[in-house]
Short mmCIF file of C-alpha atoms and ligand atoms in Angstrom, two decimals:
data_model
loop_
_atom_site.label_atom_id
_atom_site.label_comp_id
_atom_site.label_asym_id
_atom_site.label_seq_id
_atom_site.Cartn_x
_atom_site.Cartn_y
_atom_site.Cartn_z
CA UNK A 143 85.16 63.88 116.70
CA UNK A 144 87.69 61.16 115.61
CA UNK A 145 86.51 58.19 117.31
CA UNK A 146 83.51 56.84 117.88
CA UNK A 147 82.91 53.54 119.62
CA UNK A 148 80.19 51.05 119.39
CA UNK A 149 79.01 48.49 121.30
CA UNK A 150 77.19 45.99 119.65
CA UNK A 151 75.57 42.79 119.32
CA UNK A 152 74.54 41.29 116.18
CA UNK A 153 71.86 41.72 113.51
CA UNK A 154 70.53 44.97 115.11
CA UNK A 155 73.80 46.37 116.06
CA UNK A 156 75.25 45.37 112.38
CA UNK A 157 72.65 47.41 110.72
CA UNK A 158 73.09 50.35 112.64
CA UNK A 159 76.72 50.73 112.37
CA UNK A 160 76.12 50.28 108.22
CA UNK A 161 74.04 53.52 108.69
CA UNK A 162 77.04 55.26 110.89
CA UNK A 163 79.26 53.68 108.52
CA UNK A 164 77.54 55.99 105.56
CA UNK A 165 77.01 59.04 107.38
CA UNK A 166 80.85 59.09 108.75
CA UNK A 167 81.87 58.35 105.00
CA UNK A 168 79.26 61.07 103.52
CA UNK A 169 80.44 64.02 105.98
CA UNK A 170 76.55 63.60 106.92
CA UNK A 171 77.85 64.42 110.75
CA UNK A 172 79.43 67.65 110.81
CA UNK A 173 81.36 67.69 114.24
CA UNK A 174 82.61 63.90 112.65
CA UNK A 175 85.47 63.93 110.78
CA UNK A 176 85.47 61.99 107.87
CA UNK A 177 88.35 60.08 108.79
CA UNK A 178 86.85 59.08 112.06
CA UNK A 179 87.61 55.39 113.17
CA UNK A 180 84.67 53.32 114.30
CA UNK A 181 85.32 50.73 116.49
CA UNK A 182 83.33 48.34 117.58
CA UNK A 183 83.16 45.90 120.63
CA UNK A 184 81.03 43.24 119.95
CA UNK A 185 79.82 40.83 122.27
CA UNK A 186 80.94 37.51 122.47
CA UNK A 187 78.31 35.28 124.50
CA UNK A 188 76.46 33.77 121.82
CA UNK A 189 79.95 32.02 121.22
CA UNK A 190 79.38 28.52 120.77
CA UNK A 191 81.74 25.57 119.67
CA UNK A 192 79.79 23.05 117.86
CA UNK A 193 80.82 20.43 115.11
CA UNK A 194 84.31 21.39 116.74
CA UNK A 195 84.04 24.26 115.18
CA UNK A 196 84.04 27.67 117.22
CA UNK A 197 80.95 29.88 115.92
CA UNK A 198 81.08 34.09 117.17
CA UNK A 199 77.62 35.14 115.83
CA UNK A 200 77.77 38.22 116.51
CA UNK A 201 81.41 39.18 115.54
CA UNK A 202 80.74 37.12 112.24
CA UNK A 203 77.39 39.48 111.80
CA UNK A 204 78.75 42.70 111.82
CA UNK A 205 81.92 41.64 109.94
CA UNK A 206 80.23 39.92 107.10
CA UNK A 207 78.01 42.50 106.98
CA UNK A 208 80.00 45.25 107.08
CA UNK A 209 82.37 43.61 104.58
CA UNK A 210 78.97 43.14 102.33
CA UNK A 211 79.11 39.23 102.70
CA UNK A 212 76.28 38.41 104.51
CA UNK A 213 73.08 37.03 103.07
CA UNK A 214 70.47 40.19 103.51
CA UNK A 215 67.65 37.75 103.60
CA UNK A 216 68.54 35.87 106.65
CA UNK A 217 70.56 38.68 108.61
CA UNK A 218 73.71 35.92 109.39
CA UNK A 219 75.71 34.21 107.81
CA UNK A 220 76.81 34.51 103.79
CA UNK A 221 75.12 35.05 101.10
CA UNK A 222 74.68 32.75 97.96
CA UNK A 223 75.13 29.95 100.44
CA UNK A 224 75.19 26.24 100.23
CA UNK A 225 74.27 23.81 102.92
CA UNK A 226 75.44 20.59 101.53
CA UNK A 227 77.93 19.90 104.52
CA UNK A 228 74.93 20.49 107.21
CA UNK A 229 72.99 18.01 104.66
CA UNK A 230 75.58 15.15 104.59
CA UNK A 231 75.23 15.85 108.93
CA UNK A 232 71.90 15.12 108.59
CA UNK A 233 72.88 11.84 106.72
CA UNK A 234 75.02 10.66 109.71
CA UNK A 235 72.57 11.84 112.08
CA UNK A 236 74.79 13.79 113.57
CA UNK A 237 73.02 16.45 115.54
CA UNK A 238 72.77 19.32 116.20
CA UNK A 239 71.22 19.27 112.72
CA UNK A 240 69.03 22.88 113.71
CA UNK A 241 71.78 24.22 113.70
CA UNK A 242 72.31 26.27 109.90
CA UNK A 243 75.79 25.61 109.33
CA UNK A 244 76.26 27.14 105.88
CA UNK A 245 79.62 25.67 103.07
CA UNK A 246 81.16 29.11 102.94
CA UNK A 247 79.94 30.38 106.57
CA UNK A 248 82.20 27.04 107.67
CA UNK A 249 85.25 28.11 106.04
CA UNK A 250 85.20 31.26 108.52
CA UNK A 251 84.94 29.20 111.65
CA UNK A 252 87.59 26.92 110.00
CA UNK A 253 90.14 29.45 109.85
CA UNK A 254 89.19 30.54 113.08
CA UNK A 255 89.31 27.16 115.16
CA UNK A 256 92.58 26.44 113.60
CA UNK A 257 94.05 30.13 115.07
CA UNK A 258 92.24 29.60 118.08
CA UNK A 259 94.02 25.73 118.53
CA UNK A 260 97.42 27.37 117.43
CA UNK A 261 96.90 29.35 120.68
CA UNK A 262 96.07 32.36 118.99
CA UNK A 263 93.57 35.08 121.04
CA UNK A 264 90.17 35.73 119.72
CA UNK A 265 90.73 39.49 118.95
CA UNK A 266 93.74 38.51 116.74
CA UNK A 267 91.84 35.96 114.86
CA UNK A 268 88.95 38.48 114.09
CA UNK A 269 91.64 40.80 112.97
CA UNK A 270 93.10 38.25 110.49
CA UNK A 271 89.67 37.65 109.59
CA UNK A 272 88.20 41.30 108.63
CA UNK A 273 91.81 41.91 106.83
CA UNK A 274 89.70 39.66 103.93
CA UNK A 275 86.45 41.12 104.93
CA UNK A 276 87.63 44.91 105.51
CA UNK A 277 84.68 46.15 107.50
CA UNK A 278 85.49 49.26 107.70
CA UNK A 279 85.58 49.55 111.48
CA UNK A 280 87.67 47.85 113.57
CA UNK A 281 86.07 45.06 115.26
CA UNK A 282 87.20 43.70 118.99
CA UNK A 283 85.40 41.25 121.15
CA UNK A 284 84.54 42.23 124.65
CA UNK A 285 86.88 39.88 125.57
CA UNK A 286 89.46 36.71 124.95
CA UNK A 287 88.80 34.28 126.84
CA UNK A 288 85.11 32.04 126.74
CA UNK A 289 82.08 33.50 128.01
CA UNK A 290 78.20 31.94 126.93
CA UNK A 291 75.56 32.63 127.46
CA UNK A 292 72.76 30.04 128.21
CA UNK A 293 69.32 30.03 129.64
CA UNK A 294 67.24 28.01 131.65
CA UNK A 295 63.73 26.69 130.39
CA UNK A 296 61.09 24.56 132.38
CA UNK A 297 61.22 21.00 131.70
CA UNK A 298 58.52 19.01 133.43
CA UNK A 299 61.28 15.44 132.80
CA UNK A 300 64.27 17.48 134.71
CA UNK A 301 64.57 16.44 138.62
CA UNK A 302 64.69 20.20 139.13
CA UNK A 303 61.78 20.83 137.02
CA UNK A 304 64.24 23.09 134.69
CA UNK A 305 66.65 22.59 132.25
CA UNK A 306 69.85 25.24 131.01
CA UNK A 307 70.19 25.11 127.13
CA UNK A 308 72.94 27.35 125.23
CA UNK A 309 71.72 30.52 124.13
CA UNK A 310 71.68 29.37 120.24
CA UNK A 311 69.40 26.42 121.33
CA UNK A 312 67.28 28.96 122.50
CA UNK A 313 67.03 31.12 120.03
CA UNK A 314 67.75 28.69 116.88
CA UNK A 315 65.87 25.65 118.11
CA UNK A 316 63.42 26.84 120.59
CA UNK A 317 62.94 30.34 118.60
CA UNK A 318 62.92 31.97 121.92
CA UNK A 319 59.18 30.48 121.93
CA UNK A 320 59.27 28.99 125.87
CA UNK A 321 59.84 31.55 128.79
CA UNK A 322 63.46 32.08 129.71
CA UNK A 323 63.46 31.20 133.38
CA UNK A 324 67.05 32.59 134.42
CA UNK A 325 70.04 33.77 131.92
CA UNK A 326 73.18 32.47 132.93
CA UNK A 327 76.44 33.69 131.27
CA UNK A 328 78.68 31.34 131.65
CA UNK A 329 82.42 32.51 132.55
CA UNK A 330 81.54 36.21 132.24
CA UNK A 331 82.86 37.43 136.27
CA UNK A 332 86.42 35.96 135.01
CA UNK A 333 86.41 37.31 131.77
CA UNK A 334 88.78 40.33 131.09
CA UNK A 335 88.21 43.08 128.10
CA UNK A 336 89.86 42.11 124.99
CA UNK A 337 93.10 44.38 124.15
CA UNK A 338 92.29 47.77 123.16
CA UNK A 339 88.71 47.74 124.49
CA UNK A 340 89.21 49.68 127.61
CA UNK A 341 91.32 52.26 125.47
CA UNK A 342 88.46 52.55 122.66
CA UNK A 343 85.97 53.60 125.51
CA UNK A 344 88.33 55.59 127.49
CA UNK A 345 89.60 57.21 124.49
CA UNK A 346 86.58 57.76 122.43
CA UNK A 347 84.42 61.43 121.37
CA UNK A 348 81.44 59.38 121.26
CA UNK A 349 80.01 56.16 122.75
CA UNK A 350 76.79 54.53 121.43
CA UNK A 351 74.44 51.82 122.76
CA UNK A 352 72.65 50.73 119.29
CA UNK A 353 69.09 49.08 119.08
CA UNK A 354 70.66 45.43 120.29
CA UNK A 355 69.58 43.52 122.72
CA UNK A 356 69.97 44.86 126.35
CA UNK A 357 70.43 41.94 128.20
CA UNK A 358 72.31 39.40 125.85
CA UNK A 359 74.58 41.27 123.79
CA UNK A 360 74.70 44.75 124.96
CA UNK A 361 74.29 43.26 129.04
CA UNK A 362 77.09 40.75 128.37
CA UNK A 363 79.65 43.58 127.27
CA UNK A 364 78.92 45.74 129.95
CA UNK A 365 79.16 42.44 132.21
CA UNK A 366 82.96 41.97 131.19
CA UNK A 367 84.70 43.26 134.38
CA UNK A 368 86.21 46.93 133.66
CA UNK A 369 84.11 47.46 130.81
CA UNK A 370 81.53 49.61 132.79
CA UNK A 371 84.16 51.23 135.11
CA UNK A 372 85.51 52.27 131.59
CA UNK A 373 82.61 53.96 130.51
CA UNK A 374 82.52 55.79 133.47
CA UNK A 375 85.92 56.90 133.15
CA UNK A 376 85.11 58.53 129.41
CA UNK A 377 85.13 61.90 128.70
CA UNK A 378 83.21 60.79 126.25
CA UNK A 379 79.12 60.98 126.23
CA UNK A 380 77.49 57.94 125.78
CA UNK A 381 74.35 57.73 123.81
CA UNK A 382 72.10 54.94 123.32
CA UNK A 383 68.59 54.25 121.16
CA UNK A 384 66.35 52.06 122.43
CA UNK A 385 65.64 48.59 120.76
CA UNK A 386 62.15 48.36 122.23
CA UNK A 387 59.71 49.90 119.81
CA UNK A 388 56.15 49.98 120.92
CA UNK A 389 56.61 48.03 123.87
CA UNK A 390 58.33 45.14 122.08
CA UNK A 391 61.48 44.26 120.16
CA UNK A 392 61.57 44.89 116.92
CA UNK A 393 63.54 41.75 116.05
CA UNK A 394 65.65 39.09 118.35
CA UNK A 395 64.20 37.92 121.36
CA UNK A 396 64.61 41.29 123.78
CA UNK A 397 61.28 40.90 125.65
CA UNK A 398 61.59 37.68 126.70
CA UNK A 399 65.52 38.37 128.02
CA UNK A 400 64.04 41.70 129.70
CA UNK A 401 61.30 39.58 131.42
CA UNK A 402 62.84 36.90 132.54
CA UNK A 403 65.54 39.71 134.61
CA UNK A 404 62.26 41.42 135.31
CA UNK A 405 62.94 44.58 133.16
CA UNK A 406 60.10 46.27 132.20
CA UNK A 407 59.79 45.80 127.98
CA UNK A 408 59.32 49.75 126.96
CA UNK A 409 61.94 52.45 125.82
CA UNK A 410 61.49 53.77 129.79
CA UNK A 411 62.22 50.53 131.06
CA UNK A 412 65.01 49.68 129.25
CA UNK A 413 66.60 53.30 129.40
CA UNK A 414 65.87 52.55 133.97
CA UNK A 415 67.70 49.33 132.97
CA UNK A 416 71.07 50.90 131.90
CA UNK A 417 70.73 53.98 133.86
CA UNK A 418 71.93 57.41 134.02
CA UNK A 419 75.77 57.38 133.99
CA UNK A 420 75.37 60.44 136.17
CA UNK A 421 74.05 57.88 138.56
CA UNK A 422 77.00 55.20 138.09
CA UNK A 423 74.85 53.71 134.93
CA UNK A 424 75.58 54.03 131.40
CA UNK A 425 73.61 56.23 129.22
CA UNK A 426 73.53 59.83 128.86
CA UNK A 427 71.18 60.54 126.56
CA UNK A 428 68.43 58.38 125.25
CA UNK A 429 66.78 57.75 121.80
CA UNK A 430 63.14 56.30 121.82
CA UNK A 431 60.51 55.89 118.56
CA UNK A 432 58.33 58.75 117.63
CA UNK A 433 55.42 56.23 118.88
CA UNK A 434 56.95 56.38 122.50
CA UNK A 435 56.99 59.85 123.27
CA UNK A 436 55.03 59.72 126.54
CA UNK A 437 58.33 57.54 127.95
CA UNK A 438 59.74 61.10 127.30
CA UNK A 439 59.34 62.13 131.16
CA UNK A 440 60.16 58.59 132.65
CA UNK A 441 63.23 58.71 130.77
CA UNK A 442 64.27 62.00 131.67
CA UNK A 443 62.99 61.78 135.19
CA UNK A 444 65.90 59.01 135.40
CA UNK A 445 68.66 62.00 134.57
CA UNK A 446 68.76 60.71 131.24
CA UNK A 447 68.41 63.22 128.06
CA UNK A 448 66.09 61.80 125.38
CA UNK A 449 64.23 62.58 122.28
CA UNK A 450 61.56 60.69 120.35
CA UNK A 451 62.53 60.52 116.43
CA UNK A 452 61.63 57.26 113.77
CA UNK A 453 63.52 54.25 114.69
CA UNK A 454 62.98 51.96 112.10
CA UNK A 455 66.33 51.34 110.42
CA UNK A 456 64.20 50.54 107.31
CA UNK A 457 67.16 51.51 104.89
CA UNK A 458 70.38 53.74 105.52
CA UNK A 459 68.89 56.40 105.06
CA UNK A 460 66.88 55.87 108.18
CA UNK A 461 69.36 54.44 109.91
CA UNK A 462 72.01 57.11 109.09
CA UNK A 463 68.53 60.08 110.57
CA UNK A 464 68.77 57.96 113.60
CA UNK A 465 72.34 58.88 113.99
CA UNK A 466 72.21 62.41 113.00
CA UNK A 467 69.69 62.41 115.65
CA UNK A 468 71.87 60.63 118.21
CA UNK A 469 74.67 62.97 118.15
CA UNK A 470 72.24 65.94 118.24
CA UNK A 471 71.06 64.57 121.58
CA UNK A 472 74.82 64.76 123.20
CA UNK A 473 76.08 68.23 121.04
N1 LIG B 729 70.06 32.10 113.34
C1 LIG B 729 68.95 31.36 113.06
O1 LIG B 729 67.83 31.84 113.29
N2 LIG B 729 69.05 30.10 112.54
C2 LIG B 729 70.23 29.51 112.29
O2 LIG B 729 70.27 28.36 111.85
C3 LIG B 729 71.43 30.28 112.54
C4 LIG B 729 72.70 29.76 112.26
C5 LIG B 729 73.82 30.59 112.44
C6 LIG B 729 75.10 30.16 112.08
C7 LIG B 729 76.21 30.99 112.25
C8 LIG B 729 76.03 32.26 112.78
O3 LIG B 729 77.11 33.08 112.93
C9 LIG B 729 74.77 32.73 113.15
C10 LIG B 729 73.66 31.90 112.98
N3 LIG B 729 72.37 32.35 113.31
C11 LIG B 729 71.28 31.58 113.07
C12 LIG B 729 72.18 33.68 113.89
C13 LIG B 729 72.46 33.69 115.37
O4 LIG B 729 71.71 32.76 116.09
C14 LIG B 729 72.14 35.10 115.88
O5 LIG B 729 72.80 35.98 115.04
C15 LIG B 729 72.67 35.48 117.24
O6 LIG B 729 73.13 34.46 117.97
C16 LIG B 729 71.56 36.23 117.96
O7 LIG B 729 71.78 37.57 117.73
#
């Protein structure tokens, strides 16, 4: 194999690919060359301009990351951080103030909202980016042009009885703590791939699904239109492990963006969720935790192959057992 694509959302996704990452570079996978290119498609709905500055989450996850900037505590954004510009915010009042807006995490969406004004695309401003950061993958967003995502919460003052909030209000603000009603993303029908994203899943050895979240960062790339018929297309197999552990996530806010699209939050569930690609889903084959092995049958009942190994990515060394185990699922 000489190219293996990802697709991938943020914190979740970003540790995984540091464990394919290693086992690629340590010859750990022996039908992987050791050259192989990893690329990754990253999704793009958390996107949010705020301050008047455009912020990609999830593309600045897996690139800081990968590029060994990003503060290990937290999971986003850099490390040895300052906040004194989000402090002098506070001091105007000028919200959103929740909002952790670090000094050198705002020199990245500086650079960026400059490109972006100087009509640059997206996927050529996160290549200028990672050419400091060097990831060691190449990182694409699903697409160019603005998609968010944004979710509707109950709100007894709201004439409708509901209110929509961006997804970062949600998650940052609210800490996913109130039921998500609905999930709306935002501009996602007229969105298009991003160049070269079709090609790296038409073109790849290996697709994977990591343990990120189904519905808003996994969901939203496979919501781009042509990025499913592209997976289809691939000779490639497609292999996916499963981010619900025990019938919950293990971080992020997966079960309450499976309930509210009435998923049912277990490996089965979410495995029924992206279906068999030999039923026009996605997934081939299937990875669930040890602790889940009676979804065994449900999953494979859906046509989809699937084995029940750790899935803890506790270090790289887990993480890069989880892969050996992924590809041994689609030999
Ligand atoms: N996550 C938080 O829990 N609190 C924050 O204040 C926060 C700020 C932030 C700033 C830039 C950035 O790229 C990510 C940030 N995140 C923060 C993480 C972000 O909400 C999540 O990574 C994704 O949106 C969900 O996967």
């Amino acid at each position: 194999m000489r190219a293996i694509t990802v697709l991938s959302g943020g914190m979740g996704g970003a540790k995984f690919l540091t464990g394919l990452r290693h086992a690629v570079r340590e010859r750990l996978l022996p039908e992987v060359a050791p050259d192989a290119e990893i690329t990754v498609v990253a999704n793009t709905a958390d996107d949010w301009w705020v301050h008047g500055l455009k912020i990609c989450p999830d593309l600045d996850t897996v690139m800081y990351t990968l590029g060994d900037g990003i503060d290990p505590e937290r999971g986003w954004g850099r490390r040895e951080e300052s906040w004194h510009v989000l402090e002098e915010l506070k001091e105007y009042g000028v919200e959103p103030t929740w909002f952790g807006l670090g000094d050198r995490d705002i020199a990245t969406h500086l650079v960026r909202t400059q490109m972006l004004e100087a009509g640059y695309p997206l996927s050529a401003v996160t290549e200028a980016l990672c050419r400091r950061w060097k990831p060691g993958v190449r990182l694409l967003p699903m697409s160019d042009d603005r998609v968010e995502t944004h979710v509707a919460v109950a709100d007894a003052e709201a004439p409708s009885g509901r209110r929509v909030v961006h997804f970062e209000e949600y998650w940052v603000r609210m800490r996913a703590q109130v039921p998500a009603e609905q999930v709306l993303v935002v501009g996602l029908e007229q969105s298009t791939p991003a160049p070269g994203v079709v090609e790296a899943l038409t073109g790849a050895d290996l697709v994977i699904v990591p343990p990120s979240n189904p519905v808003v960062s996994v969901g939203t790339i496979l919501g781009v239109p042509g990025i499913r018929e592209a997976l289809l297309d691939t000779p490639a197999p497609v292999v996916g492990l499963s981010p619900i552990v025990g019938d919950t996530h293990v971080q992020g806010m997966a079960e309450q963006m499976l309930t509210a699209i009435g998923v049912e939050v277990t490996a089965a569930g979410v495995a029924g969720h992206y279906g068999a690609r030999s039923r026009g889903g996605v997934l081939d084959a299937w990875l669930i935790d040890a602790g889940d092995a009676h979804h065994l049958p449900a999953v494979e009942a859906l046509g989809i192959r699937s084995a029940a190994v750790p899935l803890m990515m506790t270090d790289v060394e887990a993480t890069t057992a989880m892969v050996v185990a992924a590809l041994e699922l689609v030999k």
